[in-house]
Amino acid sequence: MPDVTGGNALRAQEQMDGTRVRFEDATGKDREVVDPQAWRVCGSTPGANRQITSYPVVLLVVPDTESCPDGASG
């Protein structure tokens, strides 16, 4: 799993090159990610530099205007 933390959610999805990706609101507010271009990656499951063993890969994201919550690393 590449380290996409801090990057744009759409670019992170594109970097996954065909891997199934699901976006989850890292704040727990369960907001739908309609435009990943406007969201930033706070963490992922599996974590950075870990082998992907299950799908979909989960990207924990927040809108660009918000800060990542503590413990949102996946």
Short mmCIF file of C-alpha atoms in Angstrom, two decimals:
data_model
loop_
_atom_site.label_atom_id
_atom_site.label_comp_id
_atom_site.label_asym_id
_atom_site.label_seq_id
_atom_site.Cartn_x
_atom_site.Cartn_y
_atom_site.Cartn_z
CA MET A 1 0.00 0.00 0.00
CA PRO A 2 1.57 3.30 -1.01
CA ASP A 3 1.76 6.10 1.55
CA VAL A 4 -0.99 8.44 0.35
CA THR A 5 -1.55 10.16 3.70
CA GLY A 6 -1.92 13.91 3.36
CA GLY A 7 -2.57 13.72 -0.36
CA ASN A 8 -5.59 14.43 -2.49
CA ALA A 9 -8.18 11.61 -2.34
CA LEU A 10 -8.74 11.50 -6.10
CA ARG A 11 -5.02 11.29 -6.83
CA ALA A 12 -4.68 8.55 -4.19
CA GLN A 13 -7.45 6.58 -5.87
CA GLU A 14 -5.78 7.01 -9.26
CA GLN A 15 -2.46 5.89 -7.77
CA MET A 16 -4.10 2.63 -6.72
CA ASP A 17 -4.33 1.76 -10.46
CA GLY A 18 -7.46 -0.37 -10.66
CA THR A 19 -7.56 -1.48 -7.02
CA ARG A 20 -11.04 -1.22 -5.49
CA VAL A 21 -11.07 1.79 -3.17
CA ARG A 22 -13.72 2.93 -0.70
CA PHE A 23 -13.74 6.36 0.92
CA GLU A 24 -14.77 6.76 4.57
CA ASP A 25 -15.22 10.01 6.45
CA ALA A 26 -12.34 10.01 8.96
CA THR A 27 -14.37 12.14 11.40
CA GLY A 28 -17.03 9.47 11.85
CA LYS A 29 -19.74 11.83 10.56
CA ASP A 30 -20.48 9.35 7.76
CA ARG A 31 -20.53 12.02 5.04
CA GLU A 32 -20.61 10.79 1.46
CA VAL A 33 -17.58 11.57 -0.67
CA VAL A 34 -19.16 12.82 -3.88
CA ASP A 35 -16.11 14.70 -5.23
CA PRO A 36 -12.86 13.04 -4.04
CA GLN A 37 -10.93 15.96 -5.58
CA ALA A 38 -12.14 18.09 -2.65
CA TRP A 39 -11.06 15.62 0.06
CA ARG A 40 -7.68 14.84 1.68
CA VAL A 41 -6.44 11.44 2.87
CA CYS A 42 -5.86 11.08 6.64
CA GLY A 43 -5.04 7.38 6.63
CA SER A 44 -5.77 4.05 5.05
CA THR A 45 -6.52 0.42 5.68
CA PRO A 46 -4.16 -1.27 5.23
CA GLY A 47 -1.71 1.31 6.51
CA ALA A 48 1.10 2.83 4.50
CA ASN A 49 3.79 0.43 3.29
CA ARG A 50 1.69 -2.63 4.21
CA GLN A 51 0.70 -5.41 1.86
CA ILE A 52 -2.84 -5.23 0.50
CA THR A 53 -4.51 -8.51 1.45
CA SER A 54 -8.21 -7.61 1.33
CA TYR A 55 -10.42 -5.37 -0.75
CA PRO A 56 -11.63 -2.74 -0.98
CA VAL A 57 -8.78 -0.58 0.27
CA VAL A 58 -10.27 2.02 2.64
CA LEU A 59 -9.11 5.62 2.47
CA LEU A 60 -10.01 7.68 5.54
CA VAL A 61 -10.65 11.20 4.29
CA VAL A 62 -11.77 14.69 5.34
CA PRO A 63 -12.77 17.70 3.26
CA ASP A 64 -9.77 19.88 2.32
CA THR A 65 -11.09 22.59 4.63
CA GLU A 66 -10.83 20.36 7.74
CA SER A 67 -8.01 18.87 9.78
CA CYS A 68 -7.55 15.14 10.19
CA PRO A 69 -8.81 13.88 13.54
CA ASP A 70 -6.35 12.28 15.96
CA GLY A 71 -6.02 8.53 15.42
CA ALA A 72 -7.31 8.56 11.82
CA SER A 73 -4.37 6.58 10.49
CA GLY A 74 -6.28 3.34 9.93
#
